[in-house]
Amino acid sequence: MRTLFVSYRVSDLDRSLAFYGALGYAELGRVDLGDGSRLVILKFPDEAAASLEVVHRAGAGPVEVGSGFDHLAIEVDTLADTLERLTGAGLEPGPIEYPGGPDGPKTSWLTDPDGYRIELVEWPPNSPDGLTAEF
């Protein structure tokens, strides 16, 4: 087994697609669920397959992110360049943080239009690809 993707329910599909497009996601496809409800499958250009699905359910009301959800983590090549690009696109990423100290990863936090938190992570040089048992 393997994880296919994360799915978020969103209040405003166009606003969410603009946000995730500015973040760098590309649309793979859409599915009409009827009654004005739709889902859109997204991925980053360098990913082999989908990694995020946004679902808009017309008539379901605004999204309320529960206390059980924490965040989505996204790896970036160079955090400073990413923050500059996102700020230029009108998004509001937080400052660079060093949660593992000066030799650890660099992070910044961003919140999507529905309140989902996103952690942007730049791994230190020579780190394993993503989280492994060696992190």
Coordinates of N, CA, C and O in Angstrom, one line a residue:
M1 N 0.8 -1.2 0.0 CA 0.0 0.0 0.0 C 0.9 1.2 0.0 O 2.0 1.2 0.4
R2 N 0.3 2.3 -0.4 CA 1.0 3.6 -0.4 C -0.1 4.7 -0.4 O -1.2 4.6 -0.8
T3 N 0.3 5.9 0.1 CA -0.6 7.0 0.2 C -0.7 7.6 -1.3 O 0.3 7.8 -1.9
L4 N -1.9 7.9 -1.7 CA -2.1 8.4 -3.0 C -2.0 10.0 -3.0 O -1.3 10.6 -3.8
F5 N -2.8 10.6 -2.2 CA -2.8 12.1 -2.1 C -3.6 12.5 -0.9 O -4.3 11.7 -0.3
V6 N -3.6 13.8 -0.6 CA -4.4 14.4 0.5 C -5.5 15.1 -0.2 O -5.4 15.6 -1.3
S7 N -6.7 15.1 0.4 CA -7.9 15.8 -0.1 C -8.4 16.8 0.9 O -8.6 16.5 2.1
Y8 N -8.6 18.0 0.4 CA -9.2 19.1 1.2 C -10.5 19.5 0.7 O -10.7 19.6 -0.6
R9 N -11.5 19.7 1.5 CA -12.7 20.3 1.1 C -12.5 21.8 1.2 O -11.9 22.3 2.2
V10 N -12.9 22.5 0.2 CA -12.7 24.0 0.1 C -14.0 24.7 -0.1 O -15.0 24.2 -0.6
S11 N -14.1 26.0 0.4 CA -15.3 26.8 0.4 C -15.5 27.4 -1.0 O -16.6 27.5 -1.5
D12 N -14.4 27.9 -1.6 CA -14.5 28.6 -2.9 C -13.4 28.0 -3.8 O -12.2 28.2 -3.6
L13 N -13.9 27.2 -4.8 CA -12.9 26.4 -5.6 C -12.0 27.3 -6.4 O -10.8 27.1 -6.5
D14 N -12.5 28.4 -7.0 CA -11.7 29.3 -7.8 C -10.6 30.0 -7.0 O -9.4 30.0 -7.4
R15 N -11.0 30.4 -5.8 CA -10.0 31.1 -4.9 C -8.9 30.1 -4.4 O -7.8 30.4 -4.4
S16 N -9.3 28.8 -4.1 CA -8.4 27.8 -3.7 C -7.5 27.4 -4.9 O -6.3 27.2 -4.7
L17 N -8.0 27.3 -6.1 CA -7.2 26.9 -7.2 C -6.2 28.0 -7.5 O -5.0 27.8 -7.9
A18 N -6.6 29.3 -7.3 CA -5.6 30.4 -7.5 C -4.5 30.3 -6.5 O -3.3 30.5 -6.8
F19 N -4.8 30.0 -5.2 CA -3.9 29.9 -4.2 C -2.9 28.8 -4.5 O -1.7 28.9 -4.5
Y20 N -3.4 27.6 -4.7 CA -2.5 26.4 -5.0 C -1.8 26.5 -6.3 O -0.7 26.0 -6.4
G21 N -2.3 27.2 -7.3 CA -1.6 27.5 -8.5 C -0.4 28.4 -8.2 O 0.7 28.2 -8.7
A22 N -0.6 29.5 -7.4 CA 0.5 30.3 -7.0 C 1.6 29.6 -6.2 O 2.7 29.9 -6.4
L23 N 1.1 28.6 -5.5 CA 2.1 27.8 -4.7 C 2.9 26.9 -5.7 O 4.0 26.5 -5.4
G24 N 2.4 26.6 -6.9 CA 3.1 25.9 -7.9 C 2.4 24.6 -8.3 O 3.0 23.9 -9.2
Y25 N 1.3 24.3 -7.8 CA 0.5 23.1 -8.2 C 0.0 23.3 -9.6 O -0.4 24.4 -10.0
A26 N -0.1 22.2 -10.4 CA -0.7 22.2 -11.7 C -1.9 21.3 -11.7 O -1.9 20.2 -11.0
E27 N -2.9 21.6 -12.4 CA -4.1 20.8 -12.5 C -4.0 19.6 -13.4 O -3.5 19.7 -14.5
L28 N -4.3 18.4 -12.9 CA -4.3 17.2 -13.7 C -5.7 16.9 -14.3 O -5.8 16.4 -15.4
G29 N -6.7 17.2 -13.6 CA -8.1 16.9 -14.1 C -9.2 17.3 -13.1 O -8.9 17.6 -11.9
R30 N -10.4 17.3 -13.6 CA -11.6 17.7 -12.8 C -12.6 16.6 -12.9 O -12.7 15.9 -13.9
V31 N -13.4 16.5 -11.9 CA -14.5 15.5 -11.9 C -15.8 16.3 -11.4 O -15.7 16.9 -10.3
D32 N -16.8 16.3 -12.2 CA -18.1 16.9 -11.8 C -18.8 15.9 -11.0 O -19.2 14.8 -11.4
L33 N -19.2 16.3 -9.7 CA -19.8 15.4 -8.8 C -21.4 15.6 -8.8 O -22.1 14.9 -8.1
G34 N -21.8 16.5 -9.7 CA -23.3 16.8 -9.7 C -23.6 17.9 -8.7 O -22.9 18.2 -7.8
D35 N -24.8 18.5 -8.9 CA -25.3 19.6 -8.0 C -24.3 20.7 -7.8 O -24.2 21.3 -6.7
G36 N -23.4 21.0 -8.8 CA -22.4 22.1 -8.7 C -21.2 21.7 -7.9 O -20.3 22.5 -7.7
S37 N -21.1 20.5 -7.4 CA -19.9 20.0 -6.7 C -18.9 19.5 -7.6 O -19.2 18.8 -8.6
R38 N -17.6 19.8 -7.3 CA -16.5 19.3 -8.2 C -15.3 19.0 -7.3 O -15.1 19.5 -6.3
L39 N -14.5 18.1 -7.9 CA -13.1 17.9 -7.3 C -12.1 18.1 -8.4 O -12.3 17.9 -9.6
V40 N -10.9 18.6 -8.0 CA -9.8 18.9 -8.9 C -8.6 18.2 -8.3 O -8.3 18.4 -7.2
I41 N -7.9 17.5 -9.2 CA -6.7 16.8 -8.8 C -5.5 17.6 -9.2 O -5.4 18.1 -10.4
L42 N -4.5 17.8 -8.3 CA -3.4 18.7 -8.5 C -2.1 17.9 -8.2 O -2.1 16.9 -7.5
K43 N -1.0 18.4 -8.8 CA 0.3 17.9 -8.5 C 1.3 19.0 -8.8 O 1.1 19.9 -9.6
F44 N 2.5 18.9 -8.3 CA 3.6 19.7 -8.6 C 4.2 19.2 -10.0 O 4.2 18.0 -10.2
P45 N 4.7 20.1 -10.8 CA 5.2 19.7 -12.1 C 6.2 18.6 -12.1 O 6.2 17.8 -13.0
D46 N 7.1 18.5 -11.1 CA 8.1 17.5 -11.1 C 7.6 16.2 -10.4 O 8.4 15.2 -10.4
E47 N 6.4 16.1 -9.9 CA 5.9 14.9 -9.3 C 5.3 14.0 -10.4 O 4.8 14.4 -11.4
A48 N 5.5 12.7 -10.1 CA 5.1 11.7 -11.1 C 3.5 11.5 -11.1 O 2.9 11.2 -12.1
A49 N 2.9 11.8 -10.0 CA 1.5 11.6 -9.8 C 0.8 12.6 -9.0 O 1.5 13.5 -8.4
A50 N -0.5 12.6 -8.9 CA -1.3 13.5 -8.0 C -0.8 13.5 -6.6 O -0.4 12.4 -6.1
S51 N -0.8 14.7 -5.9 CA -0.5 14.7 -4.5 C -1.5 15.5 -3.7 O -1.5 15.4 -2.5
L52 N -2.5 16.2 -4.4 CA -3.5 17.0 -3.7 C -4.8 17.0 -4.5 O -4.8 17.1 -5.7
E53 N -5.9 16.8 -3.7 CA -7.2 16.9 -4.3 C -8.0 18.0 -3.6 O -7.9 18.0 -2.3
V54 N -8.6 18.9 -4.3 CA -9.5 19.9 -3.6 C -10.9 19.6 -4.1 O -11.2 19.4 -5.2
V55 N -11.8 19.6 -3.1 CA -13.2 19.2 -3.3 C -14.1 20.4 -2.9 O -14.0 20.9 -1.8
H56 N -14.9 20.8 -3.8 CA -15.9 21.8 -3.5 C -17.3 21.2 -3.6 O -17.7 20.6 -4.6
R57 N -18.0 21.2 -2.5 CA -19.3 20.7 -2.4 C -20.3 21.8 -2.3 O -20.4 22.4 -1.2
A58 N -20.9 22.2 -3.4 CA -21.9 23.3 -3.4 C -23.0 23.0 -2.4 O -23.5 21.9 -2.2
G59 N -23.3 24.0 -1.6 CA -24.3 23.9 -0.6 C -23.9 23.3 0.7 O -24.7 23.2 1.6
A60 N -22.6 22.9 0.8 CA -22.1 22.4 2.1 C -21.7 23.4 3.1 O -21.4 23.1 4.2
G61 N -21.7 24.7 2.7 CA -21.3 25.8 3.6 C -19.8 25.9 3.7 O -19.1 25.2 3.1
P62 N -19.4 26.9 4.5 CA -18.0 27.2 4.6 C -17.2 26.0 5.3 O -17.8 25.3 6.1
V63 N -16.0 25.9 5.0 CA -15.2 24.9 5.6 C -14.7 25.3 7.0 O -14.4 26.5 7.2
E64 N -14.8 24.4 7.9 CA -14.3 24.7 9.3 C -13.2 23.6 9.5 O -13.5 22.5 9.7
V65 N -12.0 24.1 9.5 CA -10.8 23.1 9.8 C -10.9 22.7 11.2 O -10.8 23.6 12.1
G66 N -11.0 21.4 11.5 CA -11.1 20.9 12.8 C -9.8 21.0 13.6 O -8.7 21.2 13.0
S67 N -9.8 20.7 14.9 CA -8.6 20.7 15.7 C -7.8 19.5 15.6 O -6.6 19.5 16.0
G68 N -8.2 18.5 14.8 CA -7.4 17.3 14.6 C -6.4 17.4 13.5 O -5.5 16.7 13.4
F69 N -6.7 18.3 12.6 CA -5.8 18.5 11.4 C -4.7 19.4 11.9 O -4.9 20.4 12.5
D70 N -3.4 19.1 11.5 CA -2.3 20.0 11.8 C -1.8 20.7 10.6 O -2.0 21.9 10.5
H71 N -1.2 20.0 9.6 CA -0.6 20.7 8.5 C -0.2 19.8 7.3 O 0.0 18.6 7.6
L72 N 0.0 20.4 6.2 CA 0.6 19.7 5.0 C 2.0 20.2 4.9 O 2.2 21.4 4.9
A73 N 3.0 19.3 4.7 CA 4.4 19.8 4.5 C 4.8 19.6 3.1 O 4.5 18.6 2.4
I74 N 5.4 20.7 2.6 CA 5.9 20.7 1.2 C 7.4 21.0 1.1 O 7.8 22.0 1.7
E75 N 8.1 20.2 0.5 CA 9.6 20.4 0.3 C 9.8 21.4 -0.8 O 9.2 21.3 -1.9
V76 N 10.7 22.4 -0.6 CA 11.1 23.3 -1.6 C 12.6 23.3 -1.7 O 13.4 22.8 -0.8
D77 N 13.1 23.7 -2.9 CA 14.6 23.7 -3.2 C 15.3 24.8 -2.4 O 16.2 24.5 -1.6
T78 N 14.8 26.0 -2.5 CA 15.4 27.2 -1.8 C 14.3 28.0 -1.2 O 13.5 28.6 -1.9
L79 N 14.2 27.9 0.1 CA 13.1 28.6 0.8 C 13.0 30.1 0.5 O 11.9 30.6 0.3
A80 N 14.2 30.8 0.6 CA 14.1 32.2 0.4 C 13.6 32.6 -1.0 O 12.7 33.5 -1.1
D81 N 14.0 31.8 -2.0 CA 13.4 32.1 -3.4 C 11.9 31.8 -3.4 O 11.2 32.5 -4.1
T82 N 11.5 30.7 -2.8 CA 10.1 30.3 -2.8 C 9.3 31.4 -2.1 O 8.2 31.8 -2.6
L83 N 9.7 31.9 -1.0 CA 9.0 33.0 -0.2 C 8.9 34.2 -1.0 O 7.9 34.9 -1.0
E84 N 10.0 34.6 -1.8 CA 9.9 35.8 -2.6 C 8.9 35.6 -3.7 O 8.1 36.5 -4.0
R85 N 8.8 34.4 -4.4 CA 7.9 34.1 -5.4 C 6.5 34.2 -4.9 O 5.6 34.8 -5.5
L86 N 6.2 33.6 -3.7 CA 4.9 33.5 -3.2 C 4.4 34.9 -2.7 O 3.3 35.3 -3.0
T87 N 5.3 35.7 -2.2 CA 4.9 37.1 -1.8 C 4.6 37.9 -3.0 O 3.6 38.6 -3.0
G88 N 5.4 37.7 -4.1 CA 5.1 38.4 -5.4 C 3.8 38.0 -6.0 O 3.2 38.8 -6.7
A89 N 3.3 36.8 -5.6 CA 2.0 36.3 -6.1 C 0.9 36.7 -5.2 O -0.3 36.3 -5.4
G90 N 1.2 37.5 -4.2 CA 0.1 38.0 -3.3 C -0.2 37.1 -2.1 O -1.1 37.4 -1.3
L91 N 0.6 36.0 -1.9 CA 0.4 35.2 -0.7 C 1.2 35.7 0.4 O 2.1 36.6 0.3
E92 N 0.9 35.3 1.7 CA 1.6 35.8 2.8 C 2.3 34.8 3.7 O 1.8 34.4 4.8
P93 N 3.4 34.2 3.2 CA 4.2 33.3 4.0 C 4.8 33.9 5.2 O 5.1 35.1 5.2
G94 N 5.0 33.1 6.2 CA 5.6 33.6 7.5 C 7.1 33.7 7.3 O 7.7 33.3 6.3
P95 N 7.8 34.1 8.4 CA 9.3 34.3 8.3 C 9.9 32.9 8.3 O 9.3 31.9 8.7
I96 N 11.2 32.9 7.9 CA 12.0 31.7 8.0 C 12.3 31.3 9.4 O 12.7 32.2 10.2
E97 N 12.1 30.0 9.7 CA 12.3 29.5 11.1 C 13.4 28.4 11.0 O 13.5 27.8 9.9
Y98 N 14.0 28.1 12.1 CA 15.1 27.0 12.1 C 14.7 26.1 13.3 O 15.4 26.1 14.3
P99 N 13.7 25.2 13.1 CA 13.2 24.4 14.2 C 14.3 23.4 14.7 O 14.2 22.9 15.9
G100 N 15.3 23.0 13.9 CA 16.3 22.0 14.3 C 17.6 22.7 14.6 O 18.6 22.1 14.7
G101 N 17.6 24.0 14.8 CA 18.8 24.8 15.0 C 19.4 25.2 13.6 O 18.9 24.9 12.6
P102 N 20.5 25.9 13.7 CA 21.1 26.5 12.5 C 21.5 25.5 11.4 O 21.6 25.8 10.2
D103 N 21.8 24.2 11.8 CA 22.2 23.2 10.8 C 21.0 22.3 10.4 O 21.2 21.4 9.6
G104 N 19.8 22.6 10.9 CA 18.7 21.8 10.5 C 17.9 22.4 9.4 O 18.4 23.3 8.7
P105 N 16.7 21.9 9.2 CA 15.9 22.4 8.1 C 15.4 23.8 8.3 O 15.3 24.3 9.5
K106 N 15.1 24.5 7.2 CA 14.5 25.9 7.3 C 13.1 25.7 7.0 O 12.7 24.9 6.1
T107 N 12.2 26.4 7.7 CA 10.8 26.3 7.4 C 10.1 27.6 7.4 O 10.6 28.6 7.9
S108 N 8.9 27.7 6.8 CA 8.1 28.8 6.8 C 6.6 28.3 6.8 O 6.4 27.2 6.2
W109 N 5.7 29.1 7.3 CA 4.3 28.6 7.4 C 3.5 29.5 6.5 O 3.7 30.7 6.4
L110 N 2.4 28.9 5.9 CA 1.5 29.6 5.0 C 0.1 29.0 5.3 O 0.0 27.8 5.7
T111 N -0.9 29.8 5.2 CA -2.3 29.3 5.4 C -3.1 29.5 4.2 O -3.1 30.6 3.6
D112 N -3.8 28.5 3.7 CA -4.6 28.6 2.5 C -5.9 29.4 2.8 O -6.2 29.7 4.0
P113 N -6.7 29.7 1.8 CA -8.0 30.5 2.0 C -9.0 29.9 3.0 O -9.8 30.6 3.6
D114 N -8.9 28.5 3.2 CA -9.9 27.9 4.2 C -9.3 27.7 5.5 O -9.9 27.2 6.4
G115 N -8.0 28.1 5.7 CA -7.4 27.9 7.0 C -6.5 26.7 7.2 O -6.0 26.4 8.3
Y116 N -6.3 25.9 6.1 CA -5.3 24.8 6.2 C -3.9 25.3 6.3 O -3.5 26.2 5.4
R117 N -3.1 24.8 7.2 CA -1.8 25.3 7.4 C -0.8 24.4 6.5 O -1.0 23.2 6.4
I118 N 0.2 25.1 5.9 CA 1.1 24.5 5.1 C 2.5 24.9 5.6 O 2.8 26.0 5.8
E119 N 3.4 23.8 5.8 CA 4.7 24.1 6.2 C 5.6 23.9 4.9 O 5.6 22.8 4.3
L120 N 6.4 24.9 4.6 CA 7.3 24.9 3.5 C 8.7 24.5 4.1 O 9.1 25.1 5.1
V121 N 9.4 23.5 3.6 CA 10.6 23.0 4.2 C 11.7 23.0 3.2 O 11.6 22.4 2.1
E122 N 12.9 23.5 3.6 CA 14.1 23.4 2.8 C 15.0 22.5 3.7 O 15.4 22.9 4.8
W123 N 15.4 21.3 3.2 CA 16.2 20.4 3.9 C 17.7 20.9 3.8 O 18.1 21.5 2.8
P124 N 18.5 20.6 4.8 CA 19.9 21.0 4.8 C 20.6 20.2 3.7 O 20.1 19.1 3.3
P125 N 21.7 20.7 3.2 CA 22.5 20.0 2.1 C 22.8 18.6 2.6 O 23.1 18.4 3.8
N126 N 22.9 17.7 1.7 CA 23.2 16.3 1.9 C 22.2 15.5 2.8 O 22.6 14.5 3.4
S127 N 21.0 16.0 3.0 CA 20.0 15.3 3.8 C 19.4 14.2 2.9 O 19.4 14.3 1.7
P128 N 18.8 13.2 3.5 CA 18.1 12.2 2.8 C 16.9 12.9 2.0 O 16.4 13.9 2.5
D129 N 16.4 12.3 1.0 CA 15.3 12.8 0.2 C 14.0 12.6 1.0 O 13.5 11.5 1.2
G130 N 13.5 13.7 1.6 CA 12.3 13.6 2.4 C 12.6 13.0 3.8 O 13.7 12.9 4.2
L131 N 11.5 12.7 4.5 CA 11.7 12.1 5.8 C 12.0 10.6 5.7 O 11.2 9.9 5.1
T132 N 13.0 10.2 6.4 CA 13.4 8.8 6.4 C 13.7 8.4 7.9 O 13.6 9.3 8.8
A133 N 14.0 7.2 8.1 CA 14.4 6.8 9.5 C 15.6 7.5 10.0 O 15.9 7.6 11.2
E134 N 16.4 8.1 9.0 CA 17.6 8.8 9.4 C 17.4 10.3 9.7 O 18.4 11.0 9.9
F135 N 16.2 10.8 9.6 CA 16.0 12.2 9.8 C 16.4 12.6 11.2 O 16.8 13.6 11.6

